[in-house]
Amino acid sequence: MRSPFRRWRLAAAVASLGLFVAAIAQLAAPLPGPPLYDGVVVADPYVWVRAPAGQPGGATGASATLPVVNHTSPLVAVATTEAPPQAQVVAMDGTLDIPRTATALQVTIVPLDPASVVAAAAGWRVLGNVYRIRVVDQVGHPITAPASAAVTVVLRGPDSTADVSLGQLGELVDGRWTALKTDTGVGSTFDAIVTSFGDFAVLAPIGSGASASGAPAASGAPAASGALAASGAPATSVAGVPSARPTAIGSSAGPGGWTASTLETAVAVMALVAAAAVALYTIRTSRR
Amino acid sequence: MTARASATSGPRTAAAPSGRAVVRSLGGLLLLVVAVEARRWAVADIGADGLAVGAAFGVGLFLIAALGGWRPHATDRQGGWLGLVRDVGAGLLAAAALVGLAVLARMRGPWVPLDPAASLVPWAAVTILVAIAEELVLRGSIFDAIAGLGGPAAAVAVTSIAFALLHVPLYGMRVVPLDLGVGLLFAGLRLASGGVVAPAVAHVVADLAAWWL
């Protein structure tokens, strides 16, 4: 720029516009997570209820008893113990519809084998575990919430959920899996606003995942709020399990751990990038 | 970091050939896309360790920035250190604004913490590496190349859009408005300071804050 003043003026305008846009975006539709974050995604291997070969089993749930004060629902933030959690339910205080007689809320998250619940509709499969999330008062009365309360259920898909854009949260309603309007988060997490509690799972079109190179399923993705009819076929938990994963996953040393497989991956990636960089640099300098 | 670069031209010369600038800008964007997709593939498709992939991604971006012509410059003793302090301060101010926005959003609605399965120090080290590397590529080499072709406004627009789209594989399209705004903010810092220190500081601090938010 010819004039430092013009540069400063443009810089101030751009920065102000940016801050304004970011503020409007974040305040008008807050994203339930740190959306600017783009660093590493470090996650525990997915823990299954009924584990495929080579995958860890022993998924556990979570529960909490929360007191109700002044007839106002408390803050609900219950999550399973994995990092990141495989299932979470979050509700700000005062957002749940509770009976006036409620003195406490019992929140439970129970992982289920998909084979034990209704199968997904034809063309769809359940990824990972089904999670039964219950919120009841002290006498077992189920609790609900208005849509405006933005009560959120978050599920994490198995690590090999390749294309997050194809995954959707589903809720079992009247014996049918119903797709919820789903947003995606870091590390194959899927979240949706809910107005009631029950059985939830991550659903994806059959054919999506690591083996399909992220291509859309042949049947196409259904509308976000469309109902997915139960197929009545035998549970698809086995068929729905992602194709055989490299042993590197099963042999991981644990959270953040370095293993021979991860080192090999890192070296391979770095070597490819370095090779491309050297090639381009050579071409560039040879033209001088 | 002592990188300083003019707002309108590459770090080496005020009149880089336009053909070379086209190659640098398009090549930088293309390599950035490849690097982002490679990272997504490594983490999502084959489940590689997040820290290792992050470190490799950061190093790869450094190479891309170097290929694109970014070079650190020696500090100008006639005010360079003061300028460096000023840039760091501007970056911290911008980061404070972003963190403040995130806290406000958290208070308004359900918040799902990042909760990574890693200890703080290695996670922070790789996060810092990735954040700085992204700034060197976007607000460094690509910004310089496009500014040399189409002026600072074009550089601001392209790098801000690229920054927003960079996060789509992780979060989906819904994050585009927010990250577009953040990209513009960082581009404004780049324009005001003439270098990458201010946006890099802002980016690093905002990313590190995710651990506690």
Coordinates of C-alpha atoms in Angstrom, one line a residue:
Chain A
M1 CA 0.0 0.0 0.0
R2 CA 1.3 3.5 -0.8
S3 CA 0.2 5.1 2.4
P4 CA 0.8 3.6 5.9
F5 CA -2.4 5.5 6.9
R6 CA -4.4 3.7 4.3
R7 CA -2.9 0.4 5.4
W8 CA -3.8 1.1 9.0
R9 CA -7.3 2.2 8.0
L10 CA -7.9 -1.0 6.0
A11 CA -6.4 -3.1 8.8
A12 CA -8.7 -1.5 11.3
A13 CA -11.7 -2.0 9.1
V14 CA -10.9 -5.6 8.4
A15 CA -10.2 -6.5 12.0
S16 CA -13.3 -4.7 13.2
L17 CA -15.4 -6.5 10.6
G18 CA -13.9 -9.8 11.5
L19 CA -14.6 -9.3 15.2
F20 CA -18.2 -8.2 14.4
V21 CA -18.9 -11.2 12.2
A22 CA -17.4 -13.5 14.8
A23 CA -19.4 -12.0 17.6
I24 CA -22.7 -12.2 15.6
A25 CA -22.0 -15.8 14.7
Q26 CA -21.1 -16.9 18.2
L27 CA -23.8 -15.0 20.0
A28 CA -26.6 -15.6 17.5
A29 CA -25.9 -19.3 17.2
P30 CA -23.4 -20.4 19.9
L31 CA -21.5 -23.5 18.9
P32 CA -21.3 -26.1 21.7
G33 CA -17.6 -26.4 21.7
P34 CA -14.3 -24.6 20.9
P35 CA -14.8 -24.0 17.2
L36 CA -11.7 -22.1 16.6
Y37 CA -9.6 -24.9 17.8
D38 CA -7.8 -26.7 15.0
G39 CA -5.0 -28.4 16.7
V40 CA -4.6 -32.0 17.5
V41 CA -7.5 -34.3 18.1
V42 CA -6.4 -36.8 20.7
A43 CA -9.0 -39.3 21.7
D44 CA -9.2 -42.6 23.5
P45 CA -9.9 -45.6 21.3
Y46 CA -13.6 -46.1 21.0
V47 CA -14.9 -48.5 23.7
W48 CA -17.6 -50.9 22.7
V49 CA -20.3 -52.8 24.5
R50 CA -19.8 -55.7 22.2
A51 CA -16.4 -55.2 20.8
P52 CA -15.4 -56.3 17.3
A53 CA -12.2 -58.3 17.0
G54 CA -9.2 -56.2 18.2
Q55 CA -11.3 -53.4 19.6
P56 CA -11.6 -52.6 23.3
G57 CA -14.8 -53.5 25.1
G58 CA -16.2 -52.7 28.5
A59 CA -18.0 -49.5 27.7
T60 CA -19.3 -47.9 30.8
G61 CA -22.1 -45.4 31.5
A62 CA -22.5 -42.5 33.8
S63 CA -25.1 -41.3 36.3
A64 CA -25.7 -38.4 38.6
T65 CA -28.3 -37.3 41.0
L66 CA -28.9 -33.5 41.0
P67 CA -30.9 -31.6 43.6
V68 CA -33.7 -29.3 42.5
V69 CA -33.7 -26.0 44.2
N70 CA -36.6 -23.5 44.1
H71 CA -38.4 -25.6 41.5
T72 CA -35.7 -24.9 39.0
S73 CA -33.9 -27.6 37.1
P74 CA -30.2 -27.7 37.8
L75 CA -27.3 -27.6 35.4
V76 CA -27.0 -31.0 33.8
A77 CA -23.6 -32.0 32.4
V78 CA -23.2 -35.7 32.6
A79 CA -20.7 -37.6 30.4
T80 CA -19.2 -41.0 30.2
T81 CA -15.6 -41.3 31.2
E82 CA -13.7 -41.7 27.9
A83 CA -11.7 -38.8 26.6
P84 CA -13.5 -37.3 24.8
P85 CA -16.7 -38.8 26.2
Q86 CA -18.6 -41.2 24.0
A87 CA -21.9 -39.9 25.3
Q88 CA -22.8 -36.6 27.0
V89 CA -26.0 -34.8 27.9
V90 CA -25.9 -31.1 28.6
A91 CA -28.7 -28.8 29.8
M92 CA -28.3 -25.3 31.3
D93 CA -29.9 -24.7 34.6
G94 CA -33.6 -23.7 34.5
T95 CA -34.1 -25.2 31.0
L96 CA -35.8 -28.5 31.8
D97 CA -39.6 -28.9 32.3
I98 CA -39.8 -30.4 35.7
P99 CA -42.9 -31.1 37.9
R100 CA -43.4 -28.8 40.9
T101 CA -43.0 -31.8 43.1
A102 CA -39.5 -32.6 41.8
T103 CA -36.8 -32.5 44.5
A104 CA -34.1 -34.2 42.5
L105 CA -33.2 -35.3 39.0
Q106 CA -31.6 -38.6 38.2
V107 CA -29.5 -38.6 35.0
T108 CA -28.3 -41.9 33.7
I109 CA -26.4 -42.8 30.5
V110 CA -26.2 -46.6 29.7
P111 CA -24.3 -48.0 26.7
L112 CA -26.2 -50.7 24.9
D113 CA -25.3 -53.2 22.2
P114 CA -27.1 -52.2 19.1
A115 CA -28.2 -55.8 18.7
S116 CA -30.3 -55.4 21.7
V117 CA -32.4 -52.6 20.3
V118 CA -34.3 -51.9 17.1
A119 CA -32.2 -52.2 14.0
A120 CA -31.6 -49.2 11.8
A121 CA -33.7 -48.7 8.7
A122 CA -32.7 -50.2 5.4
G123 CA -29.7 -48.5 4.0
W124 CA -28.5 -47.2 7.4
R125 CA -26.4 -48.6 10.1
V126 CA -25.7 -47.8 13.7
L127 CA -22.1 -46.7 14.4
G128 CA -20.7 -47.7 17.7
N129 CA -22.9 -48.2 20.8
V130 CA -26.5 -47.2 21.4
Y131 CA -26.8 -45.0 24.5
R132 CA -29.9 -44.9 26.7
I133 CA -30.1 -41.5 28.3
R134 CA -32.7 -41.1 31.0
V135 CA -33.6 -37.9 33.0
V136 CA -36.3 -38.5 35.6
D137 CA -37.3 -37.0 38.8
Q138 CA -37.1 -38.7 42.2
V139 CA -40.3 -40.8 41.5
G140 CA -39.3 -41.7 38.0
H141 CA -41.3 -39.2 36.1
P142 CA -39.6 -38.5 32.8
I143 CA -38.3 -35.0 32.2
T144 CA -38.6 -33.1 28.9
A145 CA -37.4 -29.8 27.6
P146 CA -38.6 -27.2 25.1
A147 CA -36.6 -27.0 21.9
S148 CA -35.7 -23.4 22.8
A149 CA -33.8 -24.8 25.8
A150 CA -31.1 -26.2 23.5
V151 CA -30.6 -29.3 25.6
T152 CA -27.9 -31.2 23.8
V153 CA -26.9 -34.8 23.5
V154 CA -23.5 -35.5 22.1
L155 CA -22.3 -38.9 20.9
R156 CA -18.8 -39.8 19.6
G157 CA -18.6 -42.1 16.7
P158 CA -16.1 -44.9 16.3
D159 CA -12.6 -43.6 15.2
S160 CA -13.0 -44.9 11.7
T161 CA -16.1 -42.8 11.0
A162 CA -14.5 -41.4 8.0
D163 CA -16.9 -38.8 6.7
V164 CA -18.4 -36.8 9.5
S165 CA -20.8 -35.1 7.1
L166 CA -22.7 -38.4 6.6
G167 CA -23.1 -39.3 10.3
Q168 CA -26.3 -38.3 12.1
L169 CA -27.6 -38.6 15.5
G170 CA -30.7 -40.7 15.7
E171 CA -33.3 -41.2 18.4
L172 CA -35.4 -44.2 18.9
V173 CA -39.0 -43.0 18.8
D174 CA -42.0 -45.4 18.9
G175 CA -39.8 -48.2 17.7
R176 CA -38.2 -46.3 14.8
W177 CA -34.9 -44.6 14.5
T178 CA -35.5 -40.9 13.7
A179 CA -32.7 -38.7 12.4
L180 CA -32.1 -35.6 14.4
K181 CA -30.8 -32.3 13.1
T182 CA -27.1 -33.0 13.8
D183 CA -24.1 -30.9 14.0
T184 CA -20.6 -32.3 14.0
G185 CA -17.7 -31.5 16.3
V186 CA -14.1 -32.3 16.8
G187 CA -13.1 -35.9 16.8
S188 CA -16.1 -37.5 15.2
T189 CA -18.6 -36.1 17.7
F190 CA -22.2 -35.5 16.8
D191 CA -24.6 -33.4 18.7
A192 CA -28.2 -32.6 18.5
I193 CA -30.8 -30.6 20.4
V194 CA -33.3 -32.8 22.1
T195 CA -36.7 -32.3 23.8
S196 CA -36.9 -35.7 25.4
F197 CA -34.6 -38.5 26.4
G198 CA -34.3 -42.1 25.3
D199 CA -32.1 -44.2 23.1
F200 CA -29.6 -42.4 20.9
A201 CA -27.1 -43.6 18.4
V202 CA -24.9 -42.3 15.6
L203 CA -26.3 -43.4 12.3
A204 CA -24.7 -43.4 8.9
P205 CA -25.7 -44.6 5.5
I206 CA -24.4 -48.1 4.7
G207 CA -21.4 -47.7 2.5
S208 CA -20.0 -44.6 4.3
G209 CA -16.9 -45.0 6.4
A210 CA -13.3 -45.8 5.8
S211 CA -14.0 -48.4 3.1
A212 CA -16.1 -46.1 1.0
S213 CA -13.7 -43.2 0.7
G214 CA -16.4 -40.9 2.1
A215 CA -18.7 -41.3 -0.9
P216 CA -22.4 -40.7 -0.2
A217 CA -24.5 -43.9 0.2
A218 CA -26.3 -45.0 -3.0
S219 CA -29.6 -44.2 -1.4
G220 CA -28.5 -40.7 -0.6
A221 CA -28.7 -39.0 2.7
P222 CA -32.2 -38.5 4.1
A223 CA -33.6 -35.2 5.2
A224 CA -32.3 -34.2 8.5
S225 CA -35.6 -34.7 10.3
G226 CA -36.9 -37.6 8.3
A227 CA -37.9 -40.8 10.1
L228 CA -35.8 -43.9 9.4
A229 CA -38.1 -46.8 9.5
A230 CA -37.0 -49.9 11.4
S231 CA -36.1 -52.6 9.0
G232 CA -37.2 -55.4 11.3
A233 CA -34.1 -57.3 10.0
P234 CA -31.6 -58.8 12.5
A235 CA -29.6 -56.1 14.2
T236 CA -26.9 -54.7 12.1
S237 CA -24.4 -54.1 14.8
V238 CA -22.0 -56.6 13.3
A239 CA -22.6 -55.6 9.7
G240 CA -22.5 -52.0 10.8
V241 CA -19.1 -52.3 12.3
P242 CA -16.5 -50.5 10.2
S243 CA -14.4 -52.6 8.1
A244 CA -11.3 -54.2 9.7
R245 CA -9.1 -51.5 11.1
P246 CA -5.4 -51.5 11.1
T247 CA -3.8 -53.3 14.1
A248 CA -2.3 -50.0 14.9
I249 CA -5.6 -49.0 16.5
G250 CA -5.8 -52.0 18.7
S251 CA -2.1 -51.8 19.6
S252 CA -2.2 -48.1 20.6
A253 CA -0.3 -47.4 23.7
G254 CA -3.1 -45.3 25.0
P255 CA -4.0 -41.7 25.1
G256 CA -1.3 -39.6 23.4
G257 CA 1.0 -42.5 23.4
W258 CA 3.7 -43.1 20.8
T259 CA 3.8 -46.6 19.2
A260 CA 5.7 -48.0 16.3
S261 CA 2.6 -47.7 14.2
T262 CA 2.0 -44.0 14.9
L263 CA 5.7 -43.2 14.4
E264 CA 5.5 -44.9 11.1
T265 CA 2.5 -42.9 10.1
A266 CA 4.1 -39.7 11.1
V267 CA 7.3 -40.4 9.3
A268 CA 5.4 -41.5 6.2
V269 CA 3.3 -38.3 6.2
M270 CA 6.4 -36.1 6.8
A271 CA 8.4 -37.9 4.2
L272 CA 5.6 -37.4 1.6
V273 CA 5.4 -33.7 2.4
A274 CA 9.1 -33.3 2.4
A275 CA 9.4 -35.1 -0.9
A276 CA 6.8 -32.9 -2.4
A277 CA 8.5 -29.8 -1.0
V278 CA 11.9 -30.8 -2.3
A279 CA 10.5 -31.6 -5.7
L280 CA 8.8 -28.2 -5.9
Y281 CA 11.8 -26.4 -4.6
T282 CA 14.0 -28.1 -7.2
I283 CA 11.7 -27.2 -10.0
R284 CA 11.5 -23.6 -8.7
T285 CA 15.2 -23.1 -8.4
S286 CA 16.0 -24.7 -11.7
R287 CA 13.9 -22.1 -13.5
R288 CA 15.9 -19.2 -12.1
Chain B
M1 CA 9.6 -14.9 16.2
T2 CA 11.0 -12.1 14.2
A3 CA 9.2 -12.5 10.9
R4 CA 8.4 -9.2 9.2
A5 CA 7.0 -8.9 5.7
S6 CA 5.5 -6.1 3.8
A7 CA 1.7 -6.1 3.4
T8 CA 1.8 -5.8 -0.3
S9 CA 4.7 -7.9 -1.6
G10 CA 6.8 -10.9 -0.8
P11 CA 9.5 -10.8 1.8
R12 CA 12.4 -10.7 -0.7
T13 CA 11.5 -8.2 -3.2
A14 CA 8.9 -5.5 -3.8
A15 CA 8.3 -6.6 -7.4
A16 CA 8.0 -10.4 -7.6
P17 CA 7.1 -11.6 -11.1
S18 CA 3.3 -12.2 -11.3
G19 CA 3.7 -15.7 -12.7
R20 CA 5.8 -16.7 -9.7
A21 CA 3.2 -15.1 -7.4
V22 CA 0.4 -17.0 -9.1
V23 CA 2.3 -20.3 -8.6
R24 CA 3.1 -19.4 -5.0
S25 CA -0.5 -18.5 -4.2
L26 CA -2.2 -21.3 -6.0
G27 CA 0.5 -23.8 -5.0
G28 CA 0.3 -22.8 -1.4
L29 CA -3.5 -23.1 -1.3
L30 CA -3.3 -26.5 -3.1
L31 CA -0.6 -27.8 -0.7
L32 CA -2.7 -26.6 2.2
V33 CA -5.7 -28.5 1.0
V34 CA -3.6 -31.6 0.6
A35 CA -2.1 -31.2 4.1
V36 CA -5.5 -30.8 5.7
E37 CA -7.0 -33.8 3.8
A38 CA -3.9 -35.9 4.8
R39 CA -4.4 -35.0 8.4
R40 CA -8.1 -35.8 8.3
W41 CA -7.3 -39.1 6.6
A42 CA -4.7 -40.0 9.1
V43 CA -6.9 -39.3 12.1
A44 CA -10.3 -40.4 10.8
D45 CA -9.5 -43.2 8.3
I46 CA -6.7 -45.0 9.9
G47 CA -7.0 -43.7 13.5
A48 CA -3.4 -42.6 13.8
D49 CA -2.3 -40.9 17.0
G50 CA -3.5 -37.4 17.2
L51 CA -0.4 -35.9 18.6
A52 CA 1.9 -37.5 16.0
V53 CA -0.4 -36.5 13.1
G54 CA -0.6 -33.0 14.5
A55 CA 3.1 -32.7 14.8
A56 CA 3.6 -34.0 11.2
F57 CA 0.9 -31.6 10.0
G58 CA 2.7 -28.6 11.6
V59 CA 6.0 -29.5 10.2
G60 CA 4.4 -30.0 6.8
L61 CA 2.9 -26.5 7.0
F62 CA 6.3 -25.0 7.8
L63 CA 7.7 -26.6 4.7
I64 CA 4.8 -25.3 2.7
A65 CA 5.4 -21.8 4.0
A66 CA 9.1 -22.0 3.2
L67 CA 8.3 -23.2 -0.3
G68 CA 6.0 -20.3 -0.7
G69 CA 8.8 -17.9 0.0
W70 CA 8.2 -17.0 3.7
R71 CA 11.5 -16.3 5.5
P72 CA 12.1 -14.9 8.9
H73 CA 13.8 -11.5 8.8
A74 CA 16.5 -10.2 11.1
T75 CA 15.1 -7.8 13.7
D76 CA 15.4 -4.1 12.8
R77 CA 17.3 -2.7 15.7
Q78 CA 15.8 0.8 15.1
G79 CA 12.5 -0.1 16.7
G80 CA 12.2 -3.8 15.8
W81 CA 12.0 -5.0 19.3
L82 CA 9.4 -2.4 20.2
G83 CA 7.5 -3.4 17.1
L84 CA 7.7 -7.0 18.2
V85 CA 6.3 -6.1 21.6
R86 CA 3.6 -4.1 19.9
D87 CA 2.7 -7.1 17.7
V88 CA 2.6 -9.5 20.6
G89 CA 0.3 -7.1 22.5
A90 CA -2.0 -6.8 19.6
G91 CA -2.1 -10.5 19.2
L92 CA -2.9 -10.9 22.9
L93 CA -5.7 -8.3 22.7
A94 CA -7.3 -10.1 19.7
A95 CA -7.0 -13.4 21.5
A96 CA -8.7 -11.9 24.6
A97 CA -11.5 -10.8 22.4
L98 CA -11.9 -14.3 20.9
V99 CA -11.7 -16.1 24.3
G100 CA -14.2 -13.6 25.7
L101 CA -16.6 -14.4 22.9
A102 CA -16.2 -18.1 23.6
V103 CA -16.9 -17.6 27.3
L104 CA -20.0 -15.6 26.5
A105 CA -21.2 -18.3 24.1
R106 CA -20.6 -20.9 26.8
M107 CA -22.7 -19.0 29.3
R108 CA -25.5 -18.8 26.8
G109 CA -25.9 -22.4 25.9
P110 CA -24.8 -26.0 26.3
W111 CA -21.0 -26.3 26.0
V112 CA -19.1 -29.5 25.1
P113 CA -15.5 -29.2 26.3
L114 CA -12.7 -30.4 24.1
D115 CA -11.5 -32.9 26.7
P116 CA -8.6 -34.4 24.7
A117 CA -7.1 -37.7 25.8
A118 CA -3.6 -36.2 26.3
S119 CA -1.6 -34.4 29.0
L120 CA -1.3 -30.7 28.8
V121 CA 2.4 -30.3 27.8
P122 CA 2.6 -32.4 24.7
W123 CA -0.8 -31.3 23.6
A124 CA 0.1 -27.6 24.1
A125 CA 3.4 -28.1 22.2
V126 CA 1.8 -29.6 19.2
T127 CA -1.1 -27.1 19.3
I128 CA 1.4 -24.2 19.3
L129 CA 3.3 -25.7 16.4
V130 CA 0.2 -26.2 14.3
A131 CA -1.2 -22.7 15.1
I132 CA 2.1 -20.9 14.2
A133 CA 2.5 -23.0 11.1
E134 CA -1.0 -22.2 9.8
E135 CA -0.3 -18.5 10.2
L136 CA 3.0 -18.8 8.4
V137 CA 1.2 -20.4 5.5
L138 CA -2.0 -18.4 5.4
R139 CA -1.0 -14.9 6.7
G140 CA 2.6 -15.4 5.6
S141 CA 3.4 -16.9 2.2
I142 CA -0.1 -17.1 0.7
F143 CA -1.0 -13.6 1.9
D144 CA 2.2 -12.1 0.5
A145 CA 1.7 -13.9 -2.9
I146 CA -1.9 -12.8 -3.3
A147 CA -1.2 -9.3 -2.1
G148 CA 1.5 -9.0 -4.8
L149 CA -1.0 -10.1 -7.4
G150 CA -4.3 -8.4 -6.4
G151 CA -3.5 -6.1 -3.5
P152 CA -4.2 -6.4 0.2
A153 CA -7.9 -6.6 -0.1
A154 CA -7.7 -9.7 -2.3
A155 CA -5.2 -11.3 0.1
V156 CA -7.5 -10.6 3.1
A157 CA -10.5 -12.1 1.2
V158 CA -8.7 -15.3 0.0
T159 CA -6.9 -16.1 3.2
S160 CA -9.9 -15.5 5.3
I161 CA -12.1 -17.7 3.2
A162 CA -9.4 -20.4 3.2
F163 CA -9.1 -20.2 6.9
A164 CA -12.8 -20.7 7.3
L165 CA -12.9 -23.6 4.9
L166 CA -9.9 -25.2 6.7
H167 CA -12.1 -26.0 9.6
V168 CA -14.9 -27.6 7.7
P169 CA -13.5 -31.1 7.8
L170 CA -13.3 -30.9 11.6
Y171 CA -16.6 -29.1 12.4
G172 CA -18.8 -29.0 9.3
M173 CA -20.1 -26.0 7.4
R174 CA -21.8 -24.5 10.5
V175 CA -18.4 -23.1 11.7
V176 CA -17.8 -21.1 8.5
P177 CA -19.4 -17.8 9.7
L178 CA -17.4 -17.8 12.9
D179 CA -14.1 -18.8 11.4
L180 CA -14.6 -16.3 8.5
G181 CA -14.9 -13.6 11.1
V182 CA -11.8 -14.9 12.9
G183 CA -9.9 -15.1 9.6
L184 CA -10.7 -11.5 8.9
L185 CA -9.6 -10.5 12.4
F186 CA -6.2 -12.3 11.9
A187 CA -5.9 -10.7 8.4
G188 CA -6.4 -7.3 9.9
L189 CA -3.7 -8.0 12.4
R190 CA -1.5 -9.1 9.5
L191 CA -2.2 -5.9 7.6
A192 CA -1.7 -3.7 10.6
S193 CA 1.6 -5.2 11.8
G194 CA 3.0 -6.2 8.4
G195 CA 4.1 -9.6 9.8
V196 CA 2.8 -12.8 11.1
V197 CA 3.7 -12.3 14.8
A198 CA 0.4 -10.7 15.8
P199 CA -2.0 -13.2 14.1
A200 CA 0.2 -16.1 15.3
V201 CA 0.1 -15.0 18.9
A202 CA -3.7 -14.5 18.7
H203 CA -4.1 -17.9 17.1
V204 CA -1.9 -19.7 19.6
V205 CA -3.6 -18.2 22.6
A206 CA -7.1 -18.8 21.3
D207 CA -6.2 -22.5 20.6
L208 CA -4.6 -23.0 23.9
A209 CA -7.6 -21.6 25.7
A210 CA -9.6 -24.5 24.4
W211 CA -8.0 -26.7 27.1
W212 CA -9.8 -24.8 29.8
L213 CA -13.0 -23.8 28.1

